[in-house]
């Protein structure tokens, strides 16, 4: 029953986050039409797991596909993309869909993704069964990326992190939070945290964006996020962690100065976009102190990394900016 994937830390490792030895878990050609499958999200579902996968086809058109797994590692991904029905609006235009996140709130699974509507913005849909999907109003005006919902209402409202951006390969980006009473109208926008000064922590000095759904811990919300540095060879994406106040999440209590996972092995350094580690989901088991992080590697494949929640929190507190 929903036993999350796990592999013990290698004995000689002193990392807080370690890679699954059988990575990548999803190959670029896992469905017949795909050029690449990466930046994808999973959740516990029935007696196993379900997910929403970013599969770019061989025309390099971006779309999202549902998938299912018994163990969280071996996935069956549908060969046809998700077809949306009208949810809380008839306006479900979408030029493309990418970088999905998935979360269960109250009675259904909510999906957010980067939706093409005159440029990238945040799309929202819900499903009860990962068969029928209902698209809702876009959360924000273009341009925006990395819309990540909290798994429960905060002070009576739905809450979402996002990263206002531009229409290209955005050279800036800070994390904001917005609230909604109904998943349709979003407001009360607040800045959560910004890219750093180069000299303070260079790996996150160009832009940052929320990754997996935040996890509520004794210390507050554990938010894994990606940070980017612009090098002479282009962007390099790594993962860090922050802890946000439980009731006022725009209050950042701690944030890692070092990254927790950076592109260092072949499948992260070599691919369609080299040097990208891009986390979009994390399964967790608070009682067993386990975290299984799903991340896109080099914009080409999906990989898995593990950590102990308590160690991530301790490390974040002890190595905070
Ligand atoms: C971002 C998004 C991500 C991608 C990353 C690195 O802007 O497009 O999907 O992983 O760039 O190319």
Short mmCIF file of C-alpha atoms and ligand atoms in Angstrom, two decimals:
data_model
loop_
_atom_site.label_atom_id
_atom_site.label_comp_id
_atom_site.label_asym_id
_atom_site.label_seq_id
_atom_site.Cartn_x
_atom_site.Cartn_y
_atom_site.Cartn_z
CA UNK A 1 0.00 0.00 0.00
CA UNK A 2 1.69 3.14 -1.24
CA UNK A 3 5.11 2.15 0.03
CA UNK A 4 7.24 4.89 -1.42
CA UNK A 5 10.34 3.99 -3.41
CA UNK A 6 13.44 3.78 -1.26
CA UNK A 7 17.09 2.87 -1.32
CA UNK A 8 19.43 3.35 1.65
CA UNK A 9 22.18 5.91 1.46
CA UNK A 10 25.41 4.39 0.10
CA UNK A 11 27.67 3.65 3.08
CA UNK A 12 30.49 5.90 1.88
CA UNK A 13 28.22 8.85 1.00
CA UNK A 14 28.05 11.97 3.10
CA UNK A 15 25.45 13.65 0.90
CA UNK A 16 22.07 14.70 2.27
CA UNK A 17 20.39 13.67 -1.00
CA UNK A 18 21.56 10.60 -2.92
CA UNK A 19 20.66 9.28 -6.35
CA UNK A 20 18.81 6.04 -7.06
CA UNK A 21 21.35 3.57 -8.41
CA UNK A 22 19.05 2.49 -11.29
CA UNK A 23 18.52 6.01 -12.67
CA UNK A 24 17.05 7.14 -14.94
CA UNK A 25 13.69 5.54 -14.10
CA UNK A 26 11.98 6.81 -17.27
CA UNK A 27 13.79 6.88 -20.58
CA UNK A 28 13.30 9.47 -23.28
CA UNK A 29 11.60 7.04 -25.68
CA UNK A 30 9.32 5.30 -23.20
CA UNK A 31 6.25 6.06 -25.33
CA UNK A 32 6.31 5.71 -29.12
CA UNK A 33 6.01 9.40 -29.94
CA UNK A 34 8.36 10.90 -27.36
CA UNK A 35 11.56 12.80 -27.96
CA UNK A 36 12.02 13.19 -24.21
CA UNK A 37 10.16 12.61 -20.92
CA UNK A 38 11.25 14.76 -17.98
CA UNK A 39 10.00 17.35 -15.40
CA UNK A 40 7.09 15.15 -14.30
CA UNK A 41 4.99 14.73 -11.15
CA UNK A 42 3.65 11.76 -9.20
CA UNK A 43 1.29 11.17 -6.23
CA UNK A 44 0.02 8.21 -4.20
CA UNK A 45 -3.11 6.87 -5.94
CA UNK A 46 -5.26 3.89 -4.93
CA UNK A 47 -2.86 1.11 -3.91
CA UNK A 48 -0.02 2.54 -5.99
CA UNK A 49 0.86 5.79 -7.71
CA UNK A 50 -0.34 8.00 -10.53
CA UNK A 51 1.51 10.72 -12.34
CA UNK A 52 1.39 13.43 -14.94
CA UNK A 53 4.33 13.33 -17.31
CA UNK A 54 5.83 15.90 -19.58
CA UNK A 55 6.44 14.15 -22.89
CA UNK A 56 7.77 16.28 -25.70
CA UNK A 57 7.10 14.64 -29.06
CA UNK A 58 9.45 14.43 -32.00
CA UNK A 59 8.14 17.71 -33.38
CA UNK A 60 9.24 18.94 -29.92
CA UNK A 61 5.71 19.91 -28.96
CA UNK A 62 5.20 19.91 -25.21
CA UNK A 63 2.24 18.09 -23.65
CA UNK A 64 1.26 16.22 -20.50
CA UNK A 65 0.31 12.54 -20.24
CA UNK A 66 -1.18 10.47 -17.40
CA UNK A 67 0.67 7.42 -16.10
CA UNK A 68 0.34 4.74 -13.45
CA UNK A 69 2.68 2.65 -11.34
CA UNK A 70 2.46 -0.01 -8.66
CA UNK A 71 5.83 0.77 -7.06
CA UNK A 72 6.58 4.38 -8.07
CA UNK A 73 9.55 3.30 -10.18
CA UNK A 74 8.18 1.33 -13.13
CA UNK A 75 5.66 3.47 -14.99
CA UNK A 76 3.04 2.88 -17.65
CA UNK A 77 2.54 6.18 -19.41
CA UNK A 78 -0.49 6.64 -21.67
CA UNK A 79 0.37 7.01 -25.34
CA UNK A 80 -2.14 9.81 -25.82
CA UNK A 81 -1.91 13.17 -24.06
CA UNK A 82 -4.46 14.29 -21.47
CA UNK A 83 -7.57 15.72 -23.08
CA UNK A 84 -9.12 18.42 -20.97
CA UNK A 85 -12.84 18.95 -20.43
CA UNK A 86 -14.20 22.28 -19.26
CA UNK A 87 -13.85 22.71 -15.46
CA UNK A 88 -14.74 26.04 -13.86
CA UNK A 89 -14.58 27.78 -17.27
CA UNK A 90 -15.25 27.16 -20.96
CA UNK A 91 -11.94 28.89 -21.78
CA UNK A 92 -9.49 26.03 -21.88
CA UNK A 93 -7.15 27.25 -24.63
CA UNK A 94 -3.72 25.72 -24.50
CA UNK A 95 -0.96 26.06 -27.07
CA UNK A 96 1.23 23.72 -25.03
CA UNK A 97 1.55 22.20 -21.60
CA UNK A 98 4.72 21.47 -19.63
CA UNK A 99 6.34 20.99 -16.22
CA UNK A 100 3.27 19.60 -14.35
CA UNK A 101 2.85 19.35 -10.58
CA UNK A 102 0.16 17.21 -8.89
CA UNK A 103 -1.37 17.35 -5.41
CA UNK A 104 -4.35 15.87 -3.58
CA UNK A 105 -6.41 18.51 -1.76
CA UNK A 106 -9.60 17.66 0.13
CA UNK A 107 -11.44 15.49 -2.40
CA UNK A 108 -9.53 15.53 -5.69
CA UNK A 109 -6.18 15.73 -7.40
CA UNK A 110 -5.16 19.14 -8.69
CA UNK A 111 -2.72 19.58 -11.52
CA UNK A 112 -0.86 22.76 -12.30
CA UNK A 113 1.44 23.23 -15.27
CA UNK A 114 2.96 25.82 -17.48
CA UNK A 115 0.16 26.54 -19.95
CA UNK A 116 0.60 28.20 -23.32
CA UNK A 117 -1.86 31.07 -23.52
CA UNK A 118 -0.23 33.92 -25.45
CA UNK A 119 2.95 32.78 -23.80
CA UNK A 120 3.53 30.69 -20.69
CA UNK A 121 1.26 31.04 -17.66
CA UNK A 122 -0.07 28.70 -14.98
CA UNK A 123 -2.80 26.24 -15.98
CA UNK A 124 -4.95 24.43 -13.41
CA UNK A 125 -7.02 21.27 -13.75
CA UNK A 126 -8.51 18.67 -11.45
CA UNK A 127 -9.19 14.96 -11.72
CA UNK A 128 -10.64 12.30 -9.47
CA UNK A 129 -9.32 9.30 -11.36
CA UNK A 130 -6.53 10.36 -13.77
CA UNK A 131 -8.88 9.44 -16.62
CA UNK A 132 -11.11 12.50 -16.86
CA UNK A 133 -9.46 15.89 -16.39
CA UNK A 134 -11.21 19.23 -15.99
CA UNK A 135 -9.34 22.39 -16.89
CA UNK A 136 -9.97 25.57 -14.93
CA UNK A 137 -9.13 29.21 -15.46
CA UNK A 138 -5.46 30.03 -15.76
CA UNK A 139 -4.24 31.27 -12.40
CA UNK A 140 -2.27 34.26 -13.63
CA UNK A 141 -1.62 36.57 -16.54
CA UNK A 142 1.23 35.54 -18.82
CA UNK A 143 4.12 35.22 -18.27
CA UNK A 144 4.52 32.83 -15.39
CA UNK A 145 6.04 29.40 -14.68
CA UNK A 146 6.48 26.91 -11.86
CA UNK A 147 3.01 27.10 -10.31
CA UNK A 148 3.06 24.86 -7.24
CA UNK A 149 0.03 24.40 -4.97
CA UNK A 150 0.25 23.81 -1.23
CA UNK A 151 -1.40 20.51 -0.19
CA UNK A 152 -3.90 22.20 2.13
CA UNK A 153 -5.59 25.54 2.50
CA UNK A 154 -3.67 28.15 4.47
CA UNK A 155 -5.78 30.48 6.59
CA UNK A 156 -8.85 29.22 4.71
CA UNK A 157 -7.55 29.77 1.18
CA UNK A 158 -5.83 27.74 -1.50
CA UNK A 159 -2.21 28.84 -1.81
CA UNK A 160 0.11 28.64 -4.80
CA UNK A 161 3.77 29.45 -5.38
CA UNK A 162 4.74 30.76 -8.80
CA UNK A 163 7.52 32.47 -10.66
CA UNK A 164 6.61 35.49 -12.83
CA UNK A 165 8.77 35.34 -15.95
CA UNK A 166 9.12 36.42 -19.57
CA UNK A 167 8.27 34.70 -22.84
CA UNK A 168 11.77 33.29 -23.42
CA UNK A 169 14.54 31.60 -21.48
CA UNK A 170 13.93 33.98 -18.60
CA UNK A 171 17.14 35.55 -17.22
CA UNK A 172 15.51 36.44 -13.87
CA UNK A 173 12.97 34.97 -11.47
CA UNK A 174 11.80 35.06 -7.87
CA UNK A 175 9.24 32.93 -6.03
CA UNK A 176 5.87 34.50 -5.13
CA UNK A 177 2.82 33.18 -3.31
CA UNK A 178 -0.82 33.88 -4.21
CA UNK A 179 -4.09 32.91 -2.55
CA UNK A 180 -7.53 31.93 -3.83
CA UNK A 181 -10.88 31.25 -2.15
CA UNK A 182 -12.08 29.06 -5.03
CA UNK A 183 -9.21 27.98 -7.35
CA UNK A 184 -10.44 30.54 -9.87
CA UNK A 185 -9.56 34.02 -8.62
CA UNK A 186 -6.02 34.51 -7.34
CA UNK A 187 -4.68 37.47 -5.38
CA UNK A 188 -2.88 38.66 -2.25
CA UNK A 189 0.40 38.12 -4.13
CA UNK A 190 3.46 38.23 -1.88
CA UNK A 191 7.14 37.77 -2.57
CA UNK A 192 8.51 34.65 -0.86
CA UNK A 193 12.16 34.65 -1.87
CA UNK A 194 14.46 36.01 -4.52
CA UNK A 195 17.46 34.85 -6.48
CA UNK A 196 20.61 35.45 -4.47
CA UNK A 197 23.51 37.80 -4.93
CA UNK A 198 26.26 36.03 -6.90
CA UNK A 199 28.74 36.26 -4.03
CA UNK A 200 26.30 34.81 -1.48
CA UNK A 201 25.31 31.61 -3.31
CA UNK A 202 26.11 31.55 -7.02
CA UNK A 203 24.16 28.41 -8.01
CA UNK A 204 20.87 30.25 -7.33
CA UNK A 205 21.86 33.77 -8.40
CA UNK A 206 20.04 33.97 -11.78
CA UNK A 207 16.56 32.65 -10.97
CA UNK A 208 14.74 30.30 -8.63
CA UNK A 209 11.46 28.39 -8.88
CA UNK A 210 9.44 26.11 -6.61
CA UNK A 211 9.76 22.38 -7.30
CA UNK A 212 7.68 19.68 -5.61
CA UNK A 213 4.53 20.32 -3.55
CA UNK A 214 5.74 21.72 -0.19
CA UNK A 215 5.74 19.24 2.71
CA UNK A 216 4.45 20.23 6.15
CA UNK A 217 6.97 19.36 8.87
CA UNK A 218 7.40 20.29 12.55
CA UNK A 219 9.57 23.22 11.43
CA UNK A 220 7.16 24.56 8.80
CA UNK A 221 6.81 23.95 5.05
CA UNK A 222 9.75 22.17 3.48
CA UNK A 223 10.05 23.63 -0.01
CA UNK A 224 12.46 22.07 -2.47
CA UNK A 225 13.26 24.43 -5.30
CA UNK A 226 15.50 24.84 -8.30
CA UNK A 227 18.11 27.52 -8.57
CA UNK A 228 19.90 28.61 -11.72
CA UNK A 229 23.25 30.16 -12.52
CA UNK A 230 24.03 31.61 -15.93
CA UNK A 231 27.46 30.35 -16.95
CA UNK A 232 29.51 31.00 -20.09
CA UNK A 233 27.94 27.77 -21.43
CA UNK A 234 24.37 28.64 -20.48
CA UNK A 235 22.06 27.94 -17.57
CA UNK A 236 22.87 25.32 -14.94
CA UNK A 237 19.98 24.06 -12.75
CA UNK A 238 20.45 22.64 -9.23
CA UNK A 239 18.15 21.92 -6.26
CA UNK A 240 18.05 23.55 -2.84
CA UNK A 241 15.69 23.54 0.14
CA UNK A 242 13.92 26.19 2.17
CA UNK A 243 11.67 26.13 5.23
CA UNK A 244 8.67 28.47 5.18
CA UNK A 245 6.52 29.50 8.12
CA UNK A 246 3.48 27.21 8.42
CA UNK A 247 0.82 29.95 8.62
CA UNK A 248 2.65 32.70 6.81
CA UNK A 249 4.66 30.99 4.09
CA UNK A 250 6.07 34.22 2.65
CA UNK A 251 8.19 34.21 5.81
CA UNK A 252 11.31 32.19 4.90
CA UNK A 253 12.85 30.71 8.05
CA UNK A 254 15.81 28.94 6.44
CA UNK A 255 17.23 28.48 2.96
CA UNK A 256 20.24 26.45 1.90
CA UNK A 257 23.33 28.31 0.80
CA UNK A 258 24.82 25.17 -0.82
CA UNK A 259 22.74 23.17 -3.29
CA UNK A 260 21.49 19.73 -2.26
CA UNK A 261 21.62 18.13 -5.71
CA UNK A 262 23.41 19.49 -8.75
CA UNK A 263 24.07 18.09 -12.23
CA UNK A 264 27.04 15.79 -11.66
CA UNK A 265 26.37 12.47 -13.34
CA UNK A 266 26.08 11.57 -17.00
CA UNK A 267 22.29 11.64 -17.42
CA UNK A 268 22.13 15.08 -15.74
CA UNK A 269 25.04 16.54 -17.69
CA UNK A 270 24.31 15.06 -21.10
CA UNK A 271 20.98 15.40 -22.88
CA UNK A 272 18.89 17.83 -24.88
CA UNK A 273 19.65 20.57 -22.34
CA UNK A 274 22.85 19.73 -20.46
CA UNK A 275 23.27 20.40 -16.74
CA UNK A 276 19.67 20.41 -15.57
CA UNK A 277 18.33 18.92 -12.35
CA UNK A 278 14.67 19.95 -12.17
CA UNK A 279 12.58 18.49 -9.29
CA UNK A 280 8.78 18.46 -9.79
CA UNK A 281 7.54 15.97 -7.18
CA UNK A 282 8.47 14.33 -3.89
CA UNK A 283 6.78 11.36 -2.28
CA UNK A 284 7.22 11.40 1.46
CA UNK A 285 6.61 9.28 4.51
CA UNK A 286 6.89 11.45 7.60
CA UNK A 287 6.75 8.51 10.04
CA UNK A 288 9.52 6.64 8.28
CA UNK A 289 11.43 9.88 7.64
CA UNK A 290 11.71 9.17 3.92
CA UNK A 291 11.71 11.39 0.87
CA UNK A 292 11.75 10.25 -2.77
CA UNK A 293 12.35 13.14 -5.15
CA UNK A 294 11.42 12.94 -8.85
CA UNK A 295 13.38 15.21 -11.11
CA UNK A 296 13.92 15.86 -14.77
CA UNK A 297 17.53 15.31 -15.82
CA UNK A 298 19.02 17.29 -18.72
CA UNK A 299 15.49 17.91 -20.11
CA UNK A 300 15.59 14.33 -21.37
CA UNK A 301 14.73 11.69 -18.73
CA UNK A 302 13.15 11.31 -15.27
CA UNK A 303 15.38 10.37 -12.34
CA UNK A 304 14.87 9.67 -8.64
CA UNK A 305 16.80 10.76 -5.56
CA UNK A 306 16.32 9.98 -1.89
CA UNK A 307 16.78 11.71 1.41
CA UNK A 308 15.78 11.65 5.06
CA UNK A 309 13.35 14.48 5.84
CA UNK A 310 15.00 15.11 9.21
CA UNK A 311 18.46 15.34 7.62
CA UNK A 312 17.24 17.75 4.94
CA UNK A 313 15.71 19.97 7.63
CA UNK A 314 18.78 19.83 9.83
CA UNK A 315 21.07 20.57 6.89
CA UNK A 316 18.85 23.47 5.77
CA UNK A 317 18.94 24.98 9.27
CA UNK A 318 22.68 24.54 9.65
CA UNK A 319 23.61 25.78 6.18
CA UNK A 320 21.12 28.59 5.82
CA UNK A 321 21.80 31.83 4.00
C1 LIG B 1 12.91 26.10 -18.08
C2 LIG B 1 11.75 25.20 -18.44
C3 LIG B 1 12.04 23.80 -17.95
C4 LIG B 1 13.41 23.33 -18.38
C5 LIG B 1 14.46 24.35 -18.05
C6 LIG B 1 15.82 23.97 -18.55
O1 LIG B 1 12.71 27.39 -18.57
O2 LIG B 1 11.58 25.16 -19.83
O3 LIG B 1 11.08 22.95 -18.48
O4 LIG B 1 13.73 22.13 -17.71
O5 LIG B 1 14.10 25.59 -18.61
O6 LIG B 1 15.86 23.90 -19.94
#
